[in-house]
CSV table of C-alpha atoms in Angstrom, one decimal:
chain,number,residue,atom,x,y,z
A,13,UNK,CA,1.7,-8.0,-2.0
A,14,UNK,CA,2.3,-11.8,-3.9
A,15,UNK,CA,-0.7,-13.5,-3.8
A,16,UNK,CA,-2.3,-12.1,-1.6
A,17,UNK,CA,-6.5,-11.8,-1.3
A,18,UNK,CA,-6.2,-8.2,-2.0
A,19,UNK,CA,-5.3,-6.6,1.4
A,20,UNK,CA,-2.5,-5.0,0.1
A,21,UNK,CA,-3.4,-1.5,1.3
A,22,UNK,CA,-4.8,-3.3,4.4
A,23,UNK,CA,-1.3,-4.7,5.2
A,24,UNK,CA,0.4,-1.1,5.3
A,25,UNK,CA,-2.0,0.6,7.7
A,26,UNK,CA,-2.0,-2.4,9.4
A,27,UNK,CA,1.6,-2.2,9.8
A,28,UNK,CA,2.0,1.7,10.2
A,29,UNK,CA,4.3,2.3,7.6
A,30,UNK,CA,3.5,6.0,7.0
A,31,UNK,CA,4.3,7.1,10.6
A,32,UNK,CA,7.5,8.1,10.2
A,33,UNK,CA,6.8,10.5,7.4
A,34,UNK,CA,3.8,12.2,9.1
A,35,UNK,CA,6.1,14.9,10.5
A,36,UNK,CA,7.4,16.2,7.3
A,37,UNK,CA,4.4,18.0,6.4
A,38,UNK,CA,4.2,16.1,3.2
A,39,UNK,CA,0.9,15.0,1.1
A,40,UNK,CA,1.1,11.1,1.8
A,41,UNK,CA,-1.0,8.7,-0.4
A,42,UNK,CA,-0.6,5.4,0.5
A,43,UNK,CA,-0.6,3.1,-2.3
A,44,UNK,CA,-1.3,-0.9,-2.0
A,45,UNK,CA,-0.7,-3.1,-5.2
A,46,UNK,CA,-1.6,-7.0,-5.2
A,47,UNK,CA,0.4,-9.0,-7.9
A,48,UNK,CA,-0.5,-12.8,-9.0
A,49,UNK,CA,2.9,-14.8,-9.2
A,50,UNK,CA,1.0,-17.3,-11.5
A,51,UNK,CA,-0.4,-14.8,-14.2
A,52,UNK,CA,2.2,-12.7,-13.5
A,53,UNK,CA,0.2,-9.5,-13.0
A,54,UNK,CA,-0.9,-6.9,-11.3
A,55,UNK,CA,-4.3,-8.1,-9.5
A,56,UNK,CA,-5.4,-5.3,-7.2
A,57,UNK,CA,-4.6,-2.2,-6.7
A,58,UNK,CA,-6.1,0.5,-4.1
A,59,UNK,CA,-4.6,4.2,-2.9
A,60,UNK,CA,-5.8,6.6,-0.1
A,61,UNK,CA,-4.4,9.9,0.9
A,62,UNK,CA,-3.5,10.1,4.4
A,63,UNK,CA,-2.4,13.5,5.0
């Protein structure tokens, strides 16, 4: 996420992205990386494992 206030990670769940990929039987690790567009860096940066 650009600029954001670090919800990142929050955005995905928020938005479901893993759902489609539950059914595989796959290890899934969602991974949320904020990014300053002024700096030009990496900000924020959170993971959790869902399955």
């Amino acid at each position: 996420k650009v600029d954001g206030s670090g919800d990142a990670l929050k955005q995905i769940k928020e938005c479901n992205y893993q759902q489609k990929y539950l059914a595989d039987g796959k290890r899934i690790i969602l991974i949320g990386i904020d990014f300053d567009s002024n700096s030009r860096n990496v900000t924020g940066f959170a993971w959790e494992a869902v399955k």
